[in-house]
Coordinates of C-alpha atoms in Angstrom, one line a residue:
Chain A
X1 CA -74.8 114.9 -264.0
X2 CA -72.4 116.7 -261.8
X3 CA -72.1 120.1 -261.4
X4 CA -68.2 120.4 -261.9
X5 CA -66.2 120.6 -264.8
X6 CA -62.6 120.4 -262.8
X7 CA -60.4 117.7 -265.0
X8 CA -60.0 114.0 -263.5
X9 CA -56.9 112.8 -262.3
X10 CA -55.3 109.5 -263.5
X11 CA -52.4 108.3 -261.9
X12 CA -50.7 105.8 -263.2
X13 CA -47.3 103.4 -264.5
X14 CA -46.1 102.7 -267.8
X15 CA -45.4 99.1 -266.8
X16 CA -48.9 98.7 -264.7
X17 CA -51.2 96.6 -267.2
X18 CA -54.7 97.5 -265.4
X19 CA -53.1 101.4 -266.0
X20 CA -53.2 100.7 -269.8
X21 CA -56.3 99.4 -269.8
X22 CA -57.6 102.1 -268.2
X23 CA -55.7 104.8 -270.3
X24 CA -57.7 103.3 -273.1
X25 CA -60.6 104.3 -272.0
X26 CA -60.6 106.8 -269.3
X27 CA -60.6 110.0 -271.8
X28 CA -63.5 108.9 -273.5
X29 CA -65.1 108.5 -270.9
X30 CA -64.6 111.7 -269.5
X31 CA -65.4 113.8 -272.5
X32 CA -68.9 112.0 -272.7
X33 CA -69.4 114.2 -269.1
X34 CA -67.7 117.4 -270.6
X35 CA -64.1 116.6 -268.2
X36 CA -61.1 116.5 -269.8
X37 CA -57.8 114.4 -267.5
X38 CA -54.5 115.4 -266.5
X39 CA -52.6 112.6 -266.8
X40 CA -49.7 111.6 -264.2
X41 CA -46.8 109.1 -264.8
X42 CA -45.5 108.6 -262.1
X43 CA -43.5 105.0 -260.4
X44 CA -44.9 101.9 -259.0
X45 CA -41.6 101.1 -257.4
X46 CA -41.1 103.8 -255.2
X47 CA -45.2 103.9 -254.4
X48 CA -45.0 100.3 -253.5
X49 CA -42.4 100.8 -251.2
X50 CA -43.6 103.7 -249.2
X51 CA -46.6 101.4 -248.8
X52 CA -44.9 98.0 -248.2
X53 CA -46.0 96.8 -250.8
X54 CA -45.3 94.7 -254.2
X55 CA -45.5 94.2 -257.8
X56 CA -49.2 91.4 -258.5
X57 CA -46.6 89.5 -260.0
X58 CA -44.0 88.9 -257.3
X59 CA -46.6 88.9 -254.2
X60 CA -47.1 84.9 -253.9
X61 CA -47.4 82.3 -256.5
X62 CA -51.3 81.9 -256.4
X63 CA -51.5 85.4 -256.9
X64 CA -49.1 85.8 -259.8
X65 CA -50.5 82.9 -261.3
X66 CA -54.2 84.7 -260.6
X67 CA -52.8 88.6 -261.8
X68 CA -52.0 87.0 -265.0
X69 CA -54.6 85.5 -266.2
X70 CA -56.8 88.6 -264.9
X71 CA -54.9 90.7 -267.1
X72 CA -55.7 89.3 -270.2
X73 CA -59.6 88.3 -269.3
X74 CA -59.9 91.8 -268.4
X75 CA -58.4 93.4 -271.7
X76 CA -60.9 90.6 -273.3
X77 CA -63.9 91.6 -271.5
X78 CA -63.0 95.3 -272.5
X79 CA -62.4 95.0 -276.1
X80 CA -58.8 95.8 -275.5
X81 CA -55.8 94.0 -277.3
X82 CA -53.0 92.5 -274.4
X83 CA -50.0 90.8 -275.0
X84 CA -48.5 90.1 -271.7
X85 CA -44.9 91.7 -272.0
X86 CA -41.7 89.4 -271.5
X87 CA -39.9 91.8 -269.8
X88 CA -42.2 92.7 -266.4
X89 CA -42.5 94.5 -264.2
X90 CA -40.1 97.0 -265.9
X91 CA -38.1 100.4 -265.1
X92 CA -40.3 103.4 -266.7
X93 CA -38.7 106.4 -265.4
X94 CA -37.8 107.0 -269.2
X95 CA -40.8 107.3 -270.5
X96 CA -42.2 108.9 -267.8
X97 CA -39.3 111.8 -267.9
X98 CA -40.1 112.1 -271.6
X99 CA -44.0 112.7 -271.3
X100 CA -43.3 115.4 -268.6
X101 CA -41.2 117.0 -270.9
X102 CA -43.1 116.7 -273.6
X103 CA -46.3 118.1 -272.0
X104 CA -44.5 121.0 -271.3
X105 CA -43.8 121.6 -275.0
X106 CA -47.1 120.3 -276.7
X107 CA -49.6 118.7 -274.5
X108 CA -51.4 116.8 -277.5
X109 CA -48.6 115.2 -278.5
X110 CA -47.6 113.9 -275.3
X111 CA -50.7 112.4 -274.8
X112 CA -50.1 110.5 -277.9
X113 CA -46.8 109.6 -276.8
X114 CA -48.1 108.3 -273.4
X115 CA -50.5 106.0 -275.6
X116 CA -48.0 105.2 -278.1
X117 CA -45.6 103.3 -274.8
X118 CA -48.4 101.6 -273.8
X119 CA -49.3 100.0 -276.7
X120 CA -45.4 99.1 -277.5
X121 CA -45.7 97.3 -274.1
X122 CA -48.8 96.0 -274.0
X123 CA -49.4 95.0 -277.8
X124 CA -46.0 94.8 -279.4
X125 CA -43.8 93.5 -276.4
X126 CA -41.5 96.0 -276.8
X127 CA -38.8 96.8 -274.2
X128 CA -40.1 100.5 -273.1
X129 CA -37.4 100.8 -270.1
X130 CA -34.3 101.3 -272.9
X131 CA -33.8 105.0 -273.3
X132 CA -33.6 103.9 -277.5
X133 CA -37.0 102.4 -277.4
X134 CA -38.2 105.8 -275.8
X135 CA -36.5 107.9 -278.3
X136 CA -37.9 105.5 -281.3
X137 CA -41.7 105.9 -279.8
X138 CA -41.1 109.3 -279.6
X139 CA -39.6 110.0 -283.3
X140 CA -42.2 107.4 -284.8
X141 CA -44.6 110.8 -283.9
X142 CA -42.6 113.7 -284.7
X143 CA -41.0 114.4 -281.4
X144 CA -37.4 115.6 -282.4
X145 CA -34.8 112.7 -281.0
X146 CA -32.0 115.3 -280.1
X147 CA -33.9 117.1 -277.6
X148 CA -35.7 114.5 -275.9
X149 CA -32.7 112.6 -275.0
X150 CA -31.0 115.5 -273.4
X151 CA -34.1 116.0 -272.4
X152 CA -34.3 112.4 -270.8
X153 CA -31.2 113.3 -268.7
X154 CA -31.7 116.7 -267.8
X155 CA -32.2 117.5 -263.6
X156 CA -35.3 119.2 -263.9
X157 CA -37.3 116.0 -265.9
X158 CA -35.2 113.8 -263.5
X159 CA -37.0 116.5 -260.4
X160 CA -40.1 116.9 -262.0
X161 CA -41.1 113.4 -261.9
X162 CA -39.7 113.1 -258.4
X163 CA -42.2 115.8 -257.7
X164 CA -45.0 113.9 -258.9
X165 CA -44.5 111.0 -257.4
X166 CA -44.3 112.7 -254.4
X167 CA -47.2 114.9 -254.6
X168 CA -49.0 111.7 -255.7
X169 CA -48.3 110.0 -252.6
X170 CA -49.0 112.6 -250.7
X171 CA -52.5 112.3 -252.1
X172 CA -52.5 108.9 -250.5
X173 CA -52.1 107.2 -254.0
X174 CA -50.9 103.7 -252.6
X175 CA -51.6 101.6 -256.6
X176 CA -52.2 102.5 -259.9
X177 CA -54.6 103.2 -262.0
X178 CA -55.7 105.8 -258.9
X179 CA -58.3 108.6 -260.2
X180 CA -59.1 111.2 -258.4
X181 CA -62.6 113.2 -259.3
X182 CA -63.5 116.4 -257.1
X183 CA -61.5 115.0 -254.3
X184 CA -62.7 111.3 -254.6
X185 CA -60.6 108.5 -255.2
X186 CA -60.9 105.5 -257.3
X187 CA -58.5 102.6 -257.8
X188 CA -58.0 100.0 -260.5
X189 CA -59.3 99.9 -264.2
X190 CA -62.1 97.5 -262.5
X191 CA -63.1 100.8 -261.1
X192 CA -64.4 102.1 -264.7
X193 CA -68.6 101.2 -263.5
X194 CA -68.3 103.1 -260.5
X195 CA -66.3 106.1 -262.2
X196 CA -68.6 106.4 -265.1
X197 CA -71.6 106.7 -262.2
X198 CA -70.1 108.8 -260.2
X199 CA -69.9 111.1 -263.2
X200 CA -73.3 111.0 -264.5
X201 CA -75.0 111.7 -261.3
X202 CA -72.4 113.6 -259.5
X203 CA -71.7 111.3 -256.2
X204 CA -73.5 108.0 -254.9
Chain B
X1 CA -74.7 80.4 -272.5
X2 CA -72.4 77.9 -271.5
X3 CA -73.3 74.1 -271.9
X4 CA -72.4 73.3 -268.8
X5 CA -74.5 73.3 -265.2
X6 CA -71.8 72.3 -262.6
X7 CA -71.6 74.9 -259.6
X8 CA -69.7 77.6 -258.8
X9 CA -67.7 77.4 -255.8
X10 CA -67.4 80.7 -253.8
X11 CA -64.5 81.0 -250.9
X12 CA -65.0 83.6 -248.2
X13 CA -64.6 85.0 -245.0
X14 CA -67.4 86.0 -242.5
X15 CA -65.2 89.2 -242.0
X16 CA -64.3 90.2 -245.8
X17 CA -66.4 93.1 -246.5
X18 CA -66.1 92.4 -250.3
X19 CA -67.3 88.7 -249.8
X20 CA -70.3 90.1 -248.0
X21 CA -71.5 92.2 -250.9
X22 CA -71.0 88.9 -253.3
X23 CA -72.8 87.1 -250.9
X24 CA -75.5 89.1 -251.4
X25 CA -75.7 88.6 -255.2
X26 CA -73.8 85.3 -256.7
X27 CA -76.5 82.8 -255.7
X28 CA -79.2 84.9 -257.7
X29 CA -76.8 85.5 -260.5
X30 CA -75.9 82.3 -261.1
X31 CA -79.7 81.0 -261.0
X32 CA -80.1 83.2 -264.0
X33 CA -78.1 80.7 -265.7
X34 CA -79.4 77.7 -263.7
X35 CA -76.4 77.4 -261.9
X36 CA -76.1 76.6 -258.1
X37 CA -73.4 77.8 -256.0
X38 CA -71.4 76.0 -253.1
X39 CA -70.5 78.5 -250.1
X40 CA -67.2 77.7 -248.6
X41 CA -65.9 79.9 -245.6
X42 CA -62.4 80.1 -245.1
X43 CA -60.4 81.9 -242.9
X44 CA -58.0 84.6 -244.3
X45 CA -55.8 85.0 -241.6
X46 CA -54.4 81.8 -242.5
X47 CA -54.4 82.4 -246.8
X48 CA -52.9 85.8 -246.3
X49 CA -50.0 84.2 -244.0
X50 CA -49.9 81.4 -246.8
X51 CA -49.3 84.1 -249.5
X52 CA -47.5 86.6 -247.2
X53 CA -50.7 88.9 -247.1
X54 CA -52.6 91.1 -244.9
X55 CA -56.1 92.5 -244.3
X56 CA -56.3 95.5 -246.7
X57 CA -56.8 98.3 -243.9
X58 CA -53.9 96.8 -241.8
X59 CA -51.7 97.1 -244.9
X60 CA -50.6 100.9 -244.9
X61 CA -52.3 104.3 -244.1
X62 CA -53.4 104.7 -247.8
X63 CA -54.9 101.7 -248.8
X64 CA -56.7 101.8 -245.2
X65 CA -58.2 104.8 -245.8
X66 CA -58.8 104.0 -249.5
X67 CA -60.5 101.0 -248.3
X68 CA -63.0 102.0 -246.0
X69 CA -64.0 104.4 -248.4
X70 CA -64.7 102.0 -251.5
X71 CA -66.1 99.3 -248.7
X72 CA -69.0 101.9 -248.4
X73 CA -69.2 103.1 -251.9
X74 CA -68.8 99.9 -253.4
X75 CA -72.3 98.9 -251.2
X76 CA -73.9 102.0 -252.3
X77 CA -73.0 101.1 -256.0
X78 CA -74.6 98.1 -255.4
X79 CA -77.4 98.8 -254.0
X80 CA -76.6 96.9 -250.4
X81 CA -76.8 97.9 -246.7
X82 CA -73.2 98.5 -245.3
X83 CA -72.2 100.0 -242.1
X84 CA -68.4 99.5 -241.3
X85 CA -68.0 97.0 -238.5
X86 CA -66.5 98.5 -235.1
X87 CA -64.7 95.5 -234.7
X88 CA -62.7 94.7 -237.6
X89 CA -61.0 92.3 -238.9
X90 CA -62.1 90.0 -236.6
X91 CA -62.2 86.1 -236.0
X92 CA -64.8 84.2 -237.8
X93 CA -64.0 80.6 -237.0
X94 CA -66.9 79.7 -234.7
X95 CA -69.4 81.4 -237.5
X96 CA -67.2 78.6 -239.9
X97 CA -67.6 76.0 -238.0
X98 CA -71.0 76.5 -237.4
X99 CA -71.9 76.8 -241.7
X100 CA -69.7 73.4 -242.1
X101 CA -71.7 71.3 -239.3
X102 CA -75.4 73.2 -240.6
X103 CA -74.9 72.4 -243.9
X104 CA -74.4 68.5 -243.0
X105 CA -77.8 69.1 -241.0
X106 CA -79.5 71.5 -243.5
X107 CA -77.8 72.7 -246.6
X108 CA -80.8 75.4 -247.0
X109 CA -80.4 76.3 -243.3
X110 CA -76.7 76.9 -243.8
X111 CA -77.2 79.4 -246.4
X112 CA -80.3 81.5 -244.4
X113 CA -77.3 81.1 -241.5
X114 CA -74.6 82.6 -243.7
X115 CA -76.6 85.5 -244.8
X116 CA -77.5 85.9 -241.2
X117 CA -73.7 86.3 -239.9
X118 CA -72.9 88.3 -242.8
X119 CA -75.5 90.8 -242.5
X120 CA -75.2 90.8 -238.1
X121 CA -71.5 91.9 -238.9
X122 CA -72.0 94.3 -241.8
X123 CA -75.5 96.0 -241.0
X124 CA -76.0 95.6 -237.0
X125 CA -72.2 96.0 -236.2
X126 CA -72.2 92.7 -234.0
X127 CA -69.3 90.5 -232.7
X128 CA -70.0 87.5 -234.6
X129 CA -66.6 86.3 -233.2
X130 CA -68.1 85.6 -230.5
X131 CA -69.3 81.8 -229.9
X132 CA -72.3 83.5 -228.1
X133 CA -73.6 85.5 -231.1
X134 CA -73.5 82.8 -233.3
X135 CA -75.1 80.2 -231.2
X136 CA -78.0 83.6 -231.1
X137 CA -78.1 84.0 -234.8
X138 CA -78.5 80.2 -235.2
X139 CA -81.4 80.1 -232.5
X140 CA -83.4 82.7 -234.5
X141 CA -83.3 80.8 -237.5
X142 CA -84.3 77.8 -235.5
X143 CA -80.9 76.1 -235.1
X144 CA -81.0 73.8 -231.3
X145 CA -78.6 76.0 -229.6
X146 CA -77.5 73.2 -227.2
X147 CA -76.3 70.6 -230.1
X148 CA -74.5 74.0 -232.3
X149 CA -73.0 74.7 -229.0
X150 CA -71.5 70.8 -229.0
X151 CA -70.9 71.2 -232.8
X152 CA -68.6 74.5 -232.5
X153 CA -66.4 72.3 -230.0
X154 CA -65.8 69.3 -231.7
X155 CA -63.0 68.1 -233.1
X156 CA -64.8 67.3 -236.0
X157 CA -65.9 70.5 -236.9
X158 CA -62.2 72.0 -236.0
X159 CA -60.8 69.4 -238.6
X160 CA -63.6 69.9 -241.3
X161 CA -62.3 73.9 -241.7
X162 CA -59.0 73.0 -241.4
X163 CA -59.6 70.4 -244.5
X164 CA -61.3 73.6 -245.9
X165 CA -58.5 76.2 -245.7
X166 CA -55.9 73.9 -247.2
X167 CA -57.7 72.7 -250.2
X168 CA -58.7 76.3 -250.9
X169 CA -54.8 77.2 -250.5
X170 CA -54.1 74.2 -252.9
X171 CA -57.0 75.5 -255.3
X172 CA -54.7 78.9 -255.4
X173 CA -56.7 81.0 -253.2
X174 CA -55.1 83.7 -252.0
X175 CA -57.7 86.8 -250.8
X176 CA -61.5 86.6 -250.9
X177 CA -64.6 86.3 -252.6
X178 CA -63.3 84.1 -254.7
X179 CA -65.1 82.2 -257.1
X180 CA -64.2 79.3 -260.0
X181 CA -66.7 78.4 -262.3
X182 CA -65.7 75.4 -264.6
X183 CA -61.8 75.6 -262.9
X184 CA -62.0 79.7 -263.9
X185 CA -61.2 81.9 -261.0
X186 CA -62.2 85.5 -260.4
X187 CA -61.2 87.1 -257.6
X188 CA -63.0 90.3 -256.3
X189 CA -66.6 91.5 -255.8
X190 CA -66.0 93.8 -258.9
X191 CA -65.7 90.8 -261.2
X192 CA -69.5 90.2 -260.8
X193 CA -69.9 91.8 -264.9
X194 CA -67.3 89.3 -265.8
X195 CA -68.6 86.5 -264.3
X196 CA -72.2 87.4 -265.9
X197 CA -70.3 87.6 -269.0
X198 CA -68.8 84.0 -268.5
X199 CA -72.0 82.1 -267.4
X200 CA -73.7 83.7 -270.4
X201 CA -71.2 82.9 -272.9
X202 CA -69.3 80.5 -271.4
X203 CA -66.0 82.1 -271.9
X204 CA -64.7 85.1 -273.4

């Protein structure tokens, strides 16, 4: 087992489906090593362009056809419920805004809110780029709906995630899921094996 | 287990790094579940064009650096010799050509070749793009060097891979290792669990 305790760092979309699958299991994972994991929204869109690069689903037929597929056998081989979404890829800068703000006000909570979008993608096809939808997820939990949607068009949420998805690219994240343990990088919920290792023994 | 015993048919490239560390694992795998396995080399150069692809460390700063990283991590995780060609990517039609006209000589011959190539590239650093290493890695796995010389000429030989590359294209291959097993594809190195799952179960 490694010496550290620093947290892990999960990048990731709203709208990326190996990302859910991942944020269904990365914090477990983590507390069975004593870690706990900041978790960073941040946008596919802007990543992919900076790297020229695309959406699975819009790269060539074969691999669309492939990337869809994948995602469901995946989500089966991991014990995790996946309903492709109608709408994707979709806009998530919403949801994204609202978990930043969120964290700043109750950290828990926003962790159950970043869950909560997930699953109303993933599991209950549910249209998470409408500002309403966002509001709706977060209510459903307690989160008062004034705030976050002043909140939701406020500069400083609308800086803050620019911030991060800068800082992330900075890192070099070029994908998503992208974890980052004491300094090492891992990409893509197939990654899971190798993370779990890496933990245990402290680098391979 | 699954009820069935066709093969599994595994498309690759001598110069995919991820197809090298299947290669060192699918044949035994799928023995486990008395299962035989047809090698297919392809060319990428030609399926990325197809699908509007590139190499993975000619694709942008990040996912080059990424790469190289998880190339040598991945081996590690696996328990397999890697050492990062000098040349890379590089051609790999002459190692093709010569697999294709082997296997019509000596199907078990073609395989102890295969492993050869892969492991002259990806442990000794050699140019196997070169029709001269080839025709060396053939003679020390008794292969007449004079007749593979003629072979890696021929018309015949350009055709066979050419036949090769398209139906792969037409199968939906679009990056490699690839592997179907009973018209399922999975596409990566890291879906070795998943295919293990499969061939036990036959389908999940």
């Amino acid at each position: 087992m490694s010496d550290s305790n620093s947290p892990l760092d999960f990048y990731f979309d709203f709208s990326s489906p190996y990302s859910y699958l991942m944020s269904e299991r990365i914090d477990a994972l983590a507390a069975r090593f004593g870690r706990k994991v900041r978790w960073h929204p941040i946008l596919l869109g802007i990543v992919f362009k900076a790297n020229g690069s695309a959406p699975l689903t819009l790269q060539s037929t074969s691999k669309a056809a492939y990337s869809l597929l994948d995602f469901e056998r995946s989500a089966r081989f991991m014990g995790i419920l996946y309903r492709h979404p109608t709408r994707f890829p979709l806009a998530t800068q919403n949801a994204a805004r609202a978990y930043y703000w969120l964290h700043g006000e109750d950290c828990a909570l926003a962790r159950q809110f970043a869950h909560a979008v997930f699953r109303a993608l993933f599991i209950d096809d549910r249209d998470v780029s409408a500002p309403d939808t966002v509001l709706e997820i977060g209510a459903k939990i307690g989160v008062d709906r004034n705030r976050l949607e002043i909140a939701l068009q406020s500069p400083e949420m609308k800086e803050r995630l620019k911030q991060e998805v800068d800082a992330a690219l900075a890192l070099g994240v070029f994908g998503a899921p992208y974890i980052v343990i004491d300094g090492q990088p891992f990409f893509g919920a197939d990654r899971l094996p190798q993370i779990e290792k890496w933990l245990e023994t402290g680098g391979f």
